[in-house]
mmCIF file with all atom_site columns, C-alpha atoms in Angstrom:
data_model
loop_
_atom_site.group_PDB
_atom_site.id
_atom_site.type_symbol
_atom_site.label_atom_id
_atom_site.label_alt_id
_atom_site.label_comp_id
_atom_site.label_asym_id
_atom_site.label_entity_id
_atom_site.label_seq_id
_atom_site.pdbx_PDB_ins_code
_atom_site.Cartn_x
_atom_site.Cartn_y
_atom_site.Cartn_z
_atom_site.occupancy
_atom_site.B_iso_or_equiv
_atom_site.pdbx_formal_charge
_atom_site.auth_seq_id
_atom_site.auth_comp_id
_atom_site.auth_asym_id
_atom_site.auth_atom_id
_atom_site.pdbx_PDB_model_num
ATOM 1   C CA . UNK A 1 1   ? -215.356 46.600  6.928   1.00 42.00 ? 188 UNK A CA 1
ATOM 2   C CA . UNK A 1 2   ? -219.176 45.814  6.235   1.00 42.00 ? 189 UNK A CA 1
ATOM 3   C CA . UNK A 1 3   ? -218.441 41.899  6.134   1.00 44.00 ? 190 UNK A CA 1
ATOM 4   C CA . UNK A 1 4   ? -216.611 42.201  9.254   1.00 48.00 ? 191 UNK A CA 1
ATOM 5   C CA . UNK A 1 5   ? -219.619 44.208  11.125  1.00 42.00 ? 192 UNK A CA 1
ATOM 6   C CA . UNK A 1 6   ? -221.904 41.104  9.279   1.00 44.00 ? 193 UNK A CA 1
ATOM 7   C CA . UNK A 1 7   ? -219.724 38.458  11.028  1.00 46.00 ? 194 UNK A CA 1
ATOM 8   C CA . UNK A 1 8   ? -219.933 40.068  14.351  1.00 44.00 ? 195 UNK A CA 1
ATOM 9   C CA . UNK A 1 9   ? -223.646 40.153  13.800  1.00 40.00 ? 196 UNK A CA 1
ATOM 10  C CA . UNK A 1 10  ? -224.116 36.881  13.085  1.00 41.00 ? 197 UNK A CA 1
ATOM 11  C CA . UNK A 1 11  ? -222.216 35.893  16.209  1.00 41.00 ? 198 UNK A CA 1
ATOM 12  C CA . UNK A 1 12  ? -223.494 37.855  17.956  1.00 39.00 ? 199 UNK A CA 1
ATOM 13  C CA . UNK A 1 13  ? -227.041 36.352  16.824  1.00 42.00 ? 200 UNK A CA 1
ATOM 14  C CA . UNK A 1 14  ? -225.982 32.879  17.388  1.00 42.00 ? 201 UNK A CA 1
ATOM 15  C CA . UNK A 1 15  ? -224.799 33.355  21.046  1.00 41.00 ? 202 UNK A CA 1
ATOM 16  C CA . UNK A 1 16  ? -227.564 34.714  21.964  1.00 40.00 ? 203 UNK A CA 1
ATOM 17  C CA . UNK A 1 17  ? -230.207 32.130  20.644  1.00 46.00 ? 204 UNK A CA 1
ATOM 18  C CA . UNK A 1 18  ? -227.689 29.693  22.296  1.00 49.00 ? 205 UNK A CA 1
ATOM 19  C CA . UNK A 1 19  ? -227.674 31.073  25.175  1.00 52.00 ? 206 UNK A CA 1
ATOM 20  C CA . UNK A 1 20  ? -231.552 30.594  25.071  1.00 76.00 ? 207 UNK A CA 1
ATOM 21  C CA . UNK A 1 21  ? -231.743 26.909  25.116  1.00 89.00 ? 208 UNK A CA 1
ATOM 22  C CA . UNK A 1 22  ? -232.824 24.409  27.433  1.00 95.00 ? 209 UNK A CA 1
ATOM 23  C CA . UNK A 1 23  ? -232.029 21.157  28.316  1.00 96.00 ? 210 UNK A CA 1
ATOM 24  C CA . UNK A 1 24  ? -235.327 19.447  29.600  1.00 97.00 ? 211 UNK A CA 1
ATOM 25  C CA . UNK A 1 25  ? -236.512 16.605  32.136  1.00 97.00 ? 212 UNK A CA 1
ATOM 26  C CA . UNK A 1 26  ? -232.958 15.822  33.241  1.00 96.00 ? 213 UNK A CA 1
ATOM 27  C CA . UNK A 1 27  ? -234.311 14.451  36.419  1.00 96.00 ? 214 UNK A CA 1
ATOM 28  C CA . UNK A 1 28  ? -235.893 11.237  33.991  1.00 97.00 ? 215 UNK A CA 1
ATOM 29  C CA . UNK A 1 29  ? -232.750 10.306  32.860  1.00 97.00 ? 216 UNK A CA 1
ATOM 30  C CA . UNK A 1 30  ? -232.662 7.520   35.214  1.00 95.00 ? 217 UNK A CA 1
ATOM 31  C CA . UNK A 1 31  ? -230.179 5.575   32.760  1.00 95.00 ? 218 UNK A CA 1
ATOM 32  C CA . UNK A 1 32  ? -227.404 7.343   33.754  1.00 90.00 ? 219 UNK A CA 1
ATOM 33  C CA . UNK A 1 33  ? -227.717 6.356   37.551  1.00 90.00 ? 220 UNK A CA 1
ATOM 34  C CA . UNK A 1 34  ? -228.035 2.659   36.262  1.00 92.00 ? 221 UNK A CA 1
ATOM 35  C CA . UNK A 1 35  ? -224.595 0.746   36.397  1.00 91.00 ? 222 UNK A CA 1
ATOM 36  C CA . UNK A 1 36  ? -223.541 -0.583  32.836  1.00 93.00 ? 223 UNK A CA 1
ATOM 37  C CA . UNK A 1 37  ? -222.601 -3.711  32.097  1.00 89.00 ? 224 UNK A CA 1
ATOM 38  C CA . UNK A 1 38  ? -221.134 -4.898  28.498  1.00 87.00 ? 225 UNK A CA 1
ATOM 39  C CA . UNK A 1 39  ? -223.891 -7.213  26.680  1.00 87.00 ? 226 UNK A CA 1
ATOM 40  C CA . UNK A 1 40  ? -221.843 -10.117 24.528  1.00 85.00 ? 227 UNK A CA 1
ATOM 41  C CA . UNK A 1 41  ? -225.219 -9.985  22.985  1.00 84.00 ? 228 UNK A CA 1
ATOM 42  C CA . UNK A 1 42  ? -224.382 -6.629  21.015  1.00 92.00 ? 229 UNK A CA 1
ATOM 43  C CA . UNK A 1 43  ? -221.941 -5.503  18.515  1.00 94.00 ? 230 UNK A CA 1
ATOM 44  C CA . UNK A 1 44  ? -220.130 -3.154  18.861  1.00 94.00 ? 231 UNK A CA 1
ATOM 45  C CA . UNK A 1 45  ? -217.134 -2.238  16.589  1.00 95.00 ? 232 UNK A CA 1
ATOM 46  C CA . UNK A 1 46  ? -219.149 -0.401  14.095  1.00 97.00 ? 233 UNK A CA 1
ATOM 47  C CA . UNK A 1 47  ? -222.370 1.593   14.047  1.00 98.00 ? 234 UNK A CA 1
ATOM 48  C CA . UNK A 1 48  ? -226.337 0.401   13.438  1.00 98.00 ? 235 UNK A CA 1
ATOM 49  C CA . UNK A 1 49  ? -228.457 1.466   10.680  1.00 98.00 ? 236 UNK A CA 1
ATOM 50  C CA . UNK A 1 50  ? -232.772 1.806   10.446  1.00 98.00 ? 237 UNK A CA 1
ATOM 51  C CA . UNK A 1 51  ? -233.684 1.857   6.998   1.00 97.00 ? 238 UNK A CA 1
ATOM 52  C CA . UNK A 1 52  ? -236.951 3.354   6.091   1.00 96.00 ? 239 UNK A CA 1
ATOM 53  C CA . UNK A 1 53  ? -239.019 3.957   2.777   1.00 96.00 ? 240 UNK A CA 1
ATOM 54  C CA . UNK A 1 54  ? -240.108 7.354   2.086   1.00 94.00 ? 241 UNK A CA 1
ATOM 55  C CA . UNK A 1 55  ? -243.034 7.070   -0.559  1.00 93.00 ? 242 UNK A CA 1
ATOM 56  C CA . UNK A 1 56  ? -243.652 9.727   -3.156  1.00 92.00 ? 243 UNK A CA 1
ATOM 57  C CA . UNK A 1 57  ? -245.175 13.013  -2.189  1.00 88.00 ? 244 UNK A CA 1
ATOM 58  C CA . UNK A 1 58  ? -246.855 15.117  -4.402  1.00 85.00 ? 245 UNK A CA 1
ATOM 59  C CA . UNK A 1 59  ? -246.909 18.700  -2.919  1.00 81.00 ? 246 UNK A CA 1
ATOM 60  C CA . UNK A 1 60  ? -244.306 19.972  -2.487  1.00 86.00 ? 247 UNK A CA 1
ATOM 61  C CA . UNK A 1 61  ? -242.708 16.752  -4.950  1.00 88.00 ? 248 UNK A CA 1
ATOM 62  C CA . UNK A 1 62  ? -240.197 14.437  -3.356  1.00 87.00 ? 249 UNK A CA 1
ATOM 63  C CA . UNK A 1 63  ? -239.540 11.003  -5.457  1.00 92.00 ? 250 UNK A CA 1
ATOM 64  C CA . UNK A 1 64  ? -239.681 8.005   -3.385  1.00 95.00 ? 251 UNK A CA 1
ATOM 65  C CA . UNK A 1 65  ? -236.618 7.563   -1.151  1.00 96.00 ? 252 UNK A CA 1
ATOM 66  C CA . UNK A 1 66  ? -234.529 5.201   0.350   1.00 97.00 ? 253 UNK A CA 1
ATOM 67  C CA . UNK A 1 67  ? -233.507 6.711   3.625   1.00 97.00 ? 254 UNK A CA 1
ATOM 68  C CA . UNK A 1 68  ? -231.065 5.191   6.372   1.00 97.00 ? 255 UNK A CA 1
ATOM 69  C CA . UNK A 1 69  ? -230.722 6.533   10.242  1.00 97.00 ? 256 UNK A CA 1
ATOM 70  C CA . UNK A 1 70  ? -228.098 5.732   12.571  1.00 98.00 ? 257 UNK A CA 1
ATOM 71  C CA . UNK A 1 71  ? -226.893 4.633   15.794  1.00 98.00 ? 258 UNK A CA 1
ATOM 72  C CA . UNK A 1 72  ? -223.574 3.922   17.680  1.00 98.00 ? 259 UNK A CA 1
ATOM 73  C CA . UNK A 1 73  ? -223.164 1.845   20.768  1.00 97.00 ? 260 UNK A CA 1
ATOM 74  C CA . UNK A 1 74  ? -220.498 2.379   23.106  1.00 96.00 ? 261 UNK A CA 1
ATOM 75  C CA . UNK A 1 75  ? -218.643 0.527   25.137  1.00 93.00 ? 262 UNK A CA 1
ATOM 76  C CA . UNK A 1 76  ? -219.392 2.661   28.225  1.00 94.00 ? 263 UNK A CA 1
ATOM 77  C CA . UNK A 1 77  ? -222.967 2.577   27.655  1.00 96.00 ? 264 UNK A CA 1
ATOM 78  C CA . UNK A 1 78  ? -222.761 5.921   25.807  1.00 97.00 ? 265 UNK A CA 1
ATOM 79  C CA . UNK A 1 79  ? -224.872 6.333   22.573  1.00 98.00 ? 266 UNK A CA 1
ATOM 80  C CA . UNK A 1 80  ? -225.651 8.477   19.302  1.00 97.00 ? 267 UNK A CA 1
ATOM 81  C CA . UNK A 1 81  ? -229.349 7.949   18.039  1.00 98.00 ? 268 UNK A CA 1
ATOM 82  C CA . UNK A 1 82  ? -229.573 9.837   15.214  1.00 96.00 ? 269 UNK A CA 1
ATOM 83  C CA . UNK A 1 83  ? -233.217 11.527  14.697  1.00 92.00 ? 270 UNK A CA 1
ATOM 84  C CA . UNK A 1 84  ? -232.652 12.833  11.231  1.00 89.00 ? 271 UNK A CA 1
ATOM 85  C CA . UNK A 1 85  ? -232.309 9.995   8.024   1.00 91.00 ? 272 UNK A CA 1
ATOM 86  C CA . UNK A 1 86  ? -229.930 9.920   4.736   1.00 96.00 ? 273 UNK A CA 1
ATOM 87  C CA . UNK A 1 87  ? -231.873 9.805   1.865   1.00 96.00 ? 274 UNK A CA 1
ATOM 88  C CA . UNK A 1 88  ? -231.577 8.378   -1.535  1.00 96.00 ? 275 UNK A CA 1
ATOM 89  C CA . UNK A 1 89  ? -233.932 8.504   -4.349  1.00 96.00 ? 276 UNK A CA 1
ATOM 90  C CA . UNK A 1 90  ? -235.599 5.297   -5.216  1.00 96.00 ? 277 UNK A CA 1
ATOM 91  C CA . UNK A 1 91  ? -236.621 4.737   -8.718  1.00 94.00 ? 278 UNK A CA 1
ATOM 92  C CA . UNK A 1 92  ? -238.965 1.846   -10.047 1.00 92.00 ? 279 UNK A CA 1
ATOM 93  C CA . UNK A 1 93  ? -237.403 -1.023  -10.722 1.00 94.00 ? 280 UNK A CA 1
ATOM 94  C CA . UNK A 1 94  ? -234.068 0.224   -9.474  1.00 96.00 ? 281 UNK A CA 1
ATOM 95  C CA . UNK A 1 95  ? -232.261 -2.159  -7.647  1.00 97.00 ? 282 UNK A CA 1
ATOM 96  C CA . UNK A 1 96  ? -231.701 -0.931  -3.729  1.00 97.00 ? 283 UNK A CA 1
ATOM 97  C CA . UNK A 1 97  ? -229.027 -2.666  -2.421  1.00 97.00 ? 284 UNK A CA 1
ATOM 98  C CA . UNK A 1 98  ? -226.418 -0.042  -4.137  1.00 97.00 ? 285 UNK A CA 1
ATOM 99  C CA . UNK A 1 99  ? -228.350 2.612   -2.797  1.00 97.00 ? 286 UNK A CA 1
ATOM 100 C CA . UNK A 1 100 ? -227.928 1.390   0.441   1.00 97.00 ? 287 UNK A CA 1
ATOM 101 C CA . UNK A 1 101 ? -223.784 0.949   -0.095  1.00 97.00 ? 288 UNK A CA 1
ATOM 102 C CA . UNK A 1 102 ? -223.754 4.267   -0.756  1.00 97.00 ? 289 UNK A CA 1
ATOM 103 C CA . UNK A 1 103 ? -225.498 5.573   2.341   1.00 97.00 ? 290 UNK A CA 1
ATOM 104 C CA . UNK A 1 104 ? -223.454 3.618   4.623   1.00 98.00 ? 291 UNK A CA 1
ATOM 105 C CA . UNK A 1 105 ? -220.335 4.794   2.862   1.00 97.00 ? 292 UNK A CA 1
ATOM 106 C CA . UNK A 1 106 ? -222.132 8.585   3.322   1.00 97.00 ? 293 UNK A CA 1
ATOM 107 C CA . UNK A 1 107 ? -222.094 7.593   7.523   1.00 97.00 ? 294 UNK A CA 1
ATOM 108 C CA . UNK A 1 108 ? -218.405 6.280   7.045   1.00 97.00 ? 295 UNK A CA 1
ATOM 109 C CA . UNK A 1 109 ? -217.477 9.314   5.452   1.00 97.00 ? 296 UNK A CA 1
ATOM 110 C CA . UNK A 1 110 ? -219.083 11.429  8.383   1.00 95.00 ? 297 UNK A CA 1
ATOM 111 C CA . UNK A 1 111 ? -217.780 9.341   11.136  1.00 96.00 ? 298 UNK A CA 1
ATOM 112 C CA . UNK A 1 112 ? -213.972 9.588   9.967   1.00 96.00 ? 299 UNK A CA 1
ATOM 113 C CA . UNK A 1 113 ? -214.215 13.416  9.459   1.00 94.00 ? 300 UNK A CA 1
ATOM 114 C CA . UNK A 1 114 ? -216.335 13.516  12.921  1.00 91.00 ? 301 UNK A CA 1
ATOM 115 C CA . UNK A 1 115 ? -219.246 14.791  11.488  1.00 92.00 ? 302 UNK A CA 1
ATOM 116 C CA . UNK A 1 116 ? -221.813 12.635  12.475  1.00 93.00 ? 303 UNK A CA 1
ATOM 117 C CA . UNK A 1 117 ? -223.338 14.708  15.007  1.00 91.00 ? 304 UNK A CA 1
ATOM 118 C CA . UNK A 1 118 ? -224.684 18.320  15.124  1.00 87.00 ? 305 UNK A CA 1
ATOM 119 C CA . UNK A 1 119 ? -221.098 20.430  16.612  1.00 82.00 ? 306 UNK A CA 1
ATOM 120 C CA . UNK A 1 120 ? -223.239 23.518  17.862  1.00 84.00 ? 307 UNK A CA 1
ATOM 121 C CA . UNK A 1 121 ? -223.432 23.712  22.095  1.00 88.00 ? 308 UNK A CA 1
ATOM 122 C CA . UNK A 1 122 ? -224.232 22.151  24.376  1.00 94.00 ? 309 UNK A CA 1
ATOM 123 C CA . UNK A 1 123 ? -223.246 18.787  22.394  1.00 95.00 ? 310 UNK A CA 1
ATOM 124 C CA . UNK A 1 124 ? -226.285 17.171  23.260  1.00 96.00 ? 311 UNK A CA 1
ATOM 125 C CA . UNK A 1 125 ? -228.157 17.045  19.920  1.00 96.00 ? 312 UNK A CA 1
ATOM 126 C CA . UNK A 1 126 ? -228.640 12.876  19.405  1.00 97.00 ? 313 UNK A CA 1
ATOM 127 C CA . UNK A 1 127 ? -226.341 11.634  22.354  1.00 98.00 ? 314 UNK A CA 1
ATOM 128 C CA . UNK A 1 128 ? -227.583 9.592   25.721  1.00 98.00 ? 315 UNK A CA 1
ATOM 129 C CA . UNK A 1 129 ? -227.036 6.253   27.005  1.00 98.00 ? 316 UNK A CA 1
ATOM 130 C CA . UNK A 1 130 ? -228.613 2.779   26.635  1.00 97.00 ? 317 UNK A CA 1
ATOM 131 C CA . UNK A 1 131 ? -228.545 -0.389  29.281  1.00 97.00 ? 318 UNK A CA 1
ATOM 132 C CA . UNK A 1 132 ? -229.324 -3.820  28.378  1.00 95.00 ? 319 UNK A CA 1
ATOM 133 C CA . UNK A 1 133 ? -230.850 -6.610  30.459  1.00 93.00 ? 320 UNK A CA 1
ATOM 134 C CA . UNK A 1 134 ? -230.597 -10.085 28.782  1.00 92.00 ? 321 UNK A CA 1
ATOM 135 C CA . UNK A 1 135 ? -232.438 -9.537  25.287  1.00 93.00 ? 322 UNK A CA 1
ATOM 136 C CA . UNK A 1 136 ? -233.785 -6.493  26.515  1.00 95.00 ? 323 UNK A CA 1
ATOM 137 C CA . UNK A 1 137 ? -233.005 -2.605  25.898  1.00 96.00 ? 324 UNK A CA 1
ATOM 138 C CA . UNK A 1 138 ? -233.658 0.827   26.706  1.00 97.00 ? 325 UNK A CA 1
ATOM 139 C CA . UNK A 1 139 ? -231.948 3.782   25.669  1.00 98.00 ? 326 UNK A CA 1
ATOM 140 C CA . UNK A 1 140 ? -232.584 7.576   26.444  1.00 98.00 ? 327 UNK A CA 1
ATOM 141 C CA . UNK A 1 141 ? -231.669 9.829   24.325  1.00 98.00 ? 328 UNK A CA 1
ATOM 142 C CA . UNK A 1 142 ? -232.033 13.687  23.368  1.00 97.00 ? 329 UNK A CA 1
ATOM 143 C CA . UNK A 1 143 ? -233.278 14.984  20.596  1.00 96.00 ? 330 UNK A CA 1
ATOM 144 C CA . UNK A 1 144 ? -233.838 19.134  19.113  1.00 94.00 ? 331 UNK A CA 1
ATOM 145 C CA . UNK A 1 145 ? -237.781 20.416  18.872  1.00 93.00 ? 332 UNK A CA 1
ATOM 146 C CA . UNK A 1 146 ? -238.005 23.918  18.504  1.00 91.00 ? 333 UNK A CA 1
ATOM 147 C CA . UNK A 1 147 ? -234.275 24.650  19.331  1.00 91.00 ? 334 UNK A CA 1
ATOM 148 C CA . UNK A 1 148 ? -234.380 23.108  22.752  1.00 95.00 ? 335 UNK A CA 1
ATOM 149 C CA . UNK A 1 149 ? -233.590 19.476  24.120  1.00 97.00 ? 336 UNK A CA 1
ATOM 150 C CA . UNK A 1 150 ? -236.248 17.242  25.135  1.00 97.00 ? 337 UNK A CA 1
ATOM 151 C CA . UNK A 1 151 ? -235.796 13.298  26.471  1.00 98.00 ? 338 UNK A CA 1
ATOM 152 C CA . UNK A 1 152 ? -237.121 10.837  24.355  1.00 98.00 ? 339 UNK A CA 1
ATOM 153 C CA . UNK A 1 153 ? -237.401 6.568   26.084  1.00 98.00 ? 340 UNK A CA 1
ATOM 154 C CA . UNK A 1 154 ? -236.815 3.999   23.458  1.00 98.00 ? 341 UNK A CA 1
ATOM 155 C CA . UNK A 1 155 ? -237.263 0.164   24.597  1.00 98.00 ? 342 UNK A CA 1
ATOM 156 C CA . UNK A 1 156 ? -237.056 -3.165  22.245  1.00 98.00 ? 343 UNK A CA 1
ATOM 157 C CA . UNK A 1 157 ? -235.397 -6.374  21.849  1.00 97.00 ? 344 UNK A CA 1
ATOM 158 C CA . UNK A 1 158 ? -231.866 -7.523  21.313  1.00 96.00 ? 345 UNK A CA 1
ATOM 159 C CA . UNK A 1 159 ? -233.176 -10.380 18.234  1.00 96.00 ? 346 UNK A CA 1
ATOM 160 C CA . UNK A 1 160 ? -229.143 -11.296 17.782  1.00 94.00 ? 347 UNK A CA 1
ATOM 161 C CA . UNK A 1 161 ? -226.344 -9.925  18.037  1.00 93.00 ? 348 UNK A CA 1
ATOM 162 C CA . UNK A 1 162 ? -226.446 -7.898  14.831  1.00 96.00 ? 349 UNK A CA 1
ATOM 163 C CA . UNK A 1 163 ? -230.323 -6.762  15.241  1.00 97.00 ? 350 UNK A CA 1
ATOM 164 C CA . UNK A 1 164 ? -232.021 -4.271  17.333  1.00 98.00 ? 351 UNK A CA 1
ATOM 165 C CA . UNK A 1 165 ? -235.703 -3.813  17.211  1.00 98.00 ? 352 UNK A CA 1
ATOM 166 C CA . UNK A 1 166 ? -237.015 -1.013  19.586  1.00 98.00 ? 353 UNK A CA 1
ATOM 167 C CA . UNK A 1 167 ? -241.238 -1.663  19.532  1.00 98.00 ? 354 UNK A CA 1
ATOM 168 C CA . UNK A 1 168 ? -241.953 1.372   22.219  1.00 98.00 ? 355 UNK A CA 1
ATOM 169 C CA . UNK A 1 169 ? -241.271 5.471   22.457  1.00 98.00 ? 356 UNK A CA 1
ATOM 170 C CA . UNK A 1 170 ? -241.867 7.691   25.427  1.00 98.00 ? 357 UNK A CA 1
ATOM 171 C CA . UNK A 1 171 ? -241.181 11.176  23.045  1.00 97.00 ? 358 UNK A CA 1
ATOM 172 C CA . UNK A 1 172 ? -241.944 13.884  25.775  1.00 96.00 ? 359 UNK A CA 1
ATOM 173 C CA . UNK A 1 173 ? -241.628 16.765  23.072  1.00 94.00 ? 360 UNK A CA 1
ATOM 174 C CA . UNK A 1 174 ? -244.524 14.898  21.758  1.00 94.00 ? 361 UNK A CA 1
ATOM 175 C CA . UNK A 1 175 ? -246.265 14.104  24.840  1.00 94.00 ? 362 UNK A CA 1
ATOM 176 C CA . UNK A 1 176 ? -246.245 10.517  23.385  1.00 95.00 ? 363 UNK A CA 1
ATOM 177 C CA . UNK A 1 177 ? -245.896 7.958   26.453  1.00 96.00 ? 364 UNK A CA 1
ATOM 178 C CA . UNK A 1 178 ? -245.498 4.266   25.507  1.00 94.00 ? 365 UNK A CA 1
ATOM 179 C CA . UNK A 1 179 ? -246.407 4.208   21.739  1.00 97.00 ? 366 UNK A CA 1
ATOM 180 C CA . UNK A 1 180 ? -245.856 1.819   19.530  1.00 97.00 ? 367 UNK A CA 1
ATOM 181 C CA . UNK A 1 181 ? -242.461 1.879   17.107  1.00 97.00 ? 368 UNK A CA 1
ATOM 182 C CA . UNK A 1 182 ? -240.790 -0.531  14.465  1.00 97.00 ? 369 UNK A CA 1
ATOM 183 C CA . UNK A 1 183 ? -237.328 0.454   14.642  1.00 98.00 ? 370 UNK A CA 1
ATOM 184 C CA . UNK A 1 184 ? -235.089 -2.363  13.392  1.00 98.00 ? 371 UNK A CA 1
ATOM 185 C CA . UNK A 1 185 ? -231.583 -1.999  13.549  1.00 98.00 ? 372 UNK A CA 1
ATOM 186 C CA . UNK A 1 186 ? -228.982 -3.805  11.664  1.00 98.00 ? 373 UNK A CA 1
ATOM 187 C CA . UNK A 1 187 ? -225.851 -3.753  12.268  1.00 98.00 ? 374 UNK A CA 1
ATOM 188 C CA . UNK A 1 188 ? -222.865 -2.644  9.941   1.00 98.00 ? 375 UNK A CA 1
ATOM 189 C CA . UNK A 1 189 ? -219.131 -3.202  11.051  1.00 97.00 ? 376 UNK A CA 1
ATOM 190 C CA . UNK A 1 190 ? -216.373 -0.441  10.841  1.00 97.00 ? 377 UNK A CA 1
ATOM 191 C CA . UNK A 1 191 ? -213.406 0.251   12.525  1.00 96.00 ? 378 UNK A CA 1
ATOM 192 C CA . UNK A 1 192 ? -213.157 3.772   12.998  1.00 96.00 ? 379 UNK A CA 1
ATOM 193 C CA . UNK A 1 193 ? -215.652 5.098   16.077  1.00 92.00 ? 380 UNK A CA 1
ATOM 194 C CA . UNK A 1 194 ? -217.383 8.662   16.571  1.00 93.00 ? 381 UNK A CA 1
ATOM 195 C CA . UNK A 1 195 ? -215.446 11.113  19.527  1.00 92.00 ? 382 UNK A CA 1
ATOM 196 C CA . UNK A 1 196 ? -217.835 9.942   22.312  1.00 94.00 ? 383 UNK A CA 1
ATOM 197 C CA . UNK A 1 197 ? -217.129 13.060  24.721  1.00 94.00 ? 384 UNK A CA 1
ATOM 198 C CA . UNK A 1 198 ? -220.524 14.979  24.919  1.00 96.00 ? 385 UNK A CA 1
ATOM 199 C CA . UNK A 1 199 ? -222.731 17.270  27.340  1.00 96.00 ? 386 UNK A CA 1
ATOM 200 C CA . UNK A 1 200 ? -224.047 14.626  29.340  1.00 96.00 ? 387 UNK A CA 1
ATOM 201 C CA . UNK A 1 201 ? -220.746 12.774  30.139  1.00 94.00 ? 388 UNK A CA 1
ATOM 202 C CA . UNK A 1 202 ? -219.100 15.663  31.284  1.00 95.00 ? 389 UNK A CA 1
ATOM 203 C CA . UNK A 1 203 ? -222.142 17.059  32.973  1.00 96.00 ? 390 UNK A CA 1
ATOM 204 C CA . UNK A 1 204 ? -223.594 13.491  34.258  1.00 94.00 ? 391 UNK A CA 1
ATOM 205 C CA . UNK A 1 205 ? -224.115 14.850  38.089  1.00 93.00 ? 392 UNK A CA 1
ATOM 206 C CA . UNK A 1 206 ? -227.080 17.099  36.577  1.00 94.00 ? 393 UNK A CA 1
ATOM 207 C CA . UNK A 1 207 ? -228.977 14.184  35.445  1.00 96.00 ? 394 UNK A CA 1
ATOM 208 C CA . UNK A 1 208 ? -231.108 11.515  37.294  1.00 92.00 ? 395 UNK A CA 1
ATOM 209 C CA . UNK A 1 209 ? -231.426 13.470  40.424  1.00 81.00 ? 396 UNK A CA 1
ATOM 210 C CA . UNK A 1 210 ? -235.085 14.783  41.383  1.00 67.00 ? 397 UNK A CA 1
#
C-alpha cells in the first residue's frame, strides 16, 4: 500500500510541474510559415553527427572525452537537433576512430528503439524545422532551460552534400543574438528514421503568427 501512495505521489508531482511549462517566442518561428522545398544538396536517409572534444577537467574529474551530437533531416522540412552530446572517454594515444563507431552505433541503437528524443510532454524537447536556400540553411529549433522551451536560430552552409557547417546562433534562453558557432555536421547513412510526429507539427497554427 505505501508504494502505491509513492506512485501516486510521484504522478501526481510530475503533472503538476508539467503542467507548469511554457513554450516560448512561438510568434519567431517564422520557419514554419516558409514553404519547403527538398534540397538535392542534402542527405537525407540517415542522421548527421557534430563531434566535439571535451578536454580534461579537474574538479569535479572528467577524463578527456570524445563526444558526438546529433541531427535528423526530414523530408518535410521537420528536424531533431539534439542539444545534449554522447560521450566517450578519450585516452592518450588511443586511437578515436573506434570510439566514434561506437557512438554512432549508441544513436542507431536509440533511433530503432525510438529513443532518441526526450518522451515527456509536450514533445518539443530538440524538434523544429530547417529550410534551405541554395548552399544556405537555417533551422529553428527548441531546446529545455530551466524546464521550459525556448527558440534557438541556427544558420550555416551546405559545404556538400554530406557536410553541414552552421557558423551563427540566435539562443534566446541565452539572450545570445547572432554569435558566432562551429558546428560541422557530417553525415552518417542509416536506414531506419526517428517517428517524426511532434508538438509543433500537430500544433503548427500556434506558431509564426504575431
Amino acid at each position: 500500500m505505501k508504494k502505491t501512495k509513492y506512485q501516486y505521489l510521484y504522478l501526481l508531482t510530475f503533472l503538476v510541474f508539467a503542467s507548469c511549462v511554457r513554450i516560448y517566442h512561438k510568434s519567431d518561428f517564422i520557419i514554419s510559415q516558409k514553404k519547403y522545398e527538398y534540397s538535392p544538396n542534402l542527405k537525407i536517409n540517415g542522421f548527421y553527427i557534430d563531434t566535439v572534444v571535451l578536454d580534461q577537467q579537474e574538479r569535479p574529474y572528467y577524463p578527456r572525452r570524445i563526444c558526438v551530437s546529433p541531427m535528423v533531416l526530414f523530408g518535410d522540412g521537420t528536424a531533431i537537433k539534439i542539444h545534449g552530446v554522447y560521450c566517450r572517454p578519450w585516452l592518450n594515444g588511443e586511437d578515436v576512430n573506434p570510439l566514434i563507431i561506437e557512438l554512432k552505433k549508441q544513436i542507431k541503437f536509440e533511433i530503432e528503439n525510438n529513443d532518441l528524443t526526450f518522451k515527456n510532454e509536450p514533445a518539443i524537447w530538440d524538434w523544429g524545422m530547417y529550410r534551405t536556400n541554395g548552399k544556405e540553411i537555417a533551422m529553428q529549433v527548441y531546446k529545455n532551460h530551466q524546464g521550459d522551451y525556448h527558440l534557438v536560430d541556427y544558420w550555416g552552409e551546405i559545404q556538400n552534400d554530406s557536410t553541414i557547417v552552421f557558423n551563427s546562433i540566435t539562443d534566446r534562453a541565452k539572450k545570445i543574438k547572432k554569435g558566432e558557432i562551429n558546428e560541422e555536421y557530417r553525415f552518417c547513412e542509416f536506414e531506419i528514421r526517428p517517428d517524426s510526429t511532434n508538438y509543433i507539427k500537430t500544433n503548427i497554427g500556434e506558431f509564426g503568427q504575431d
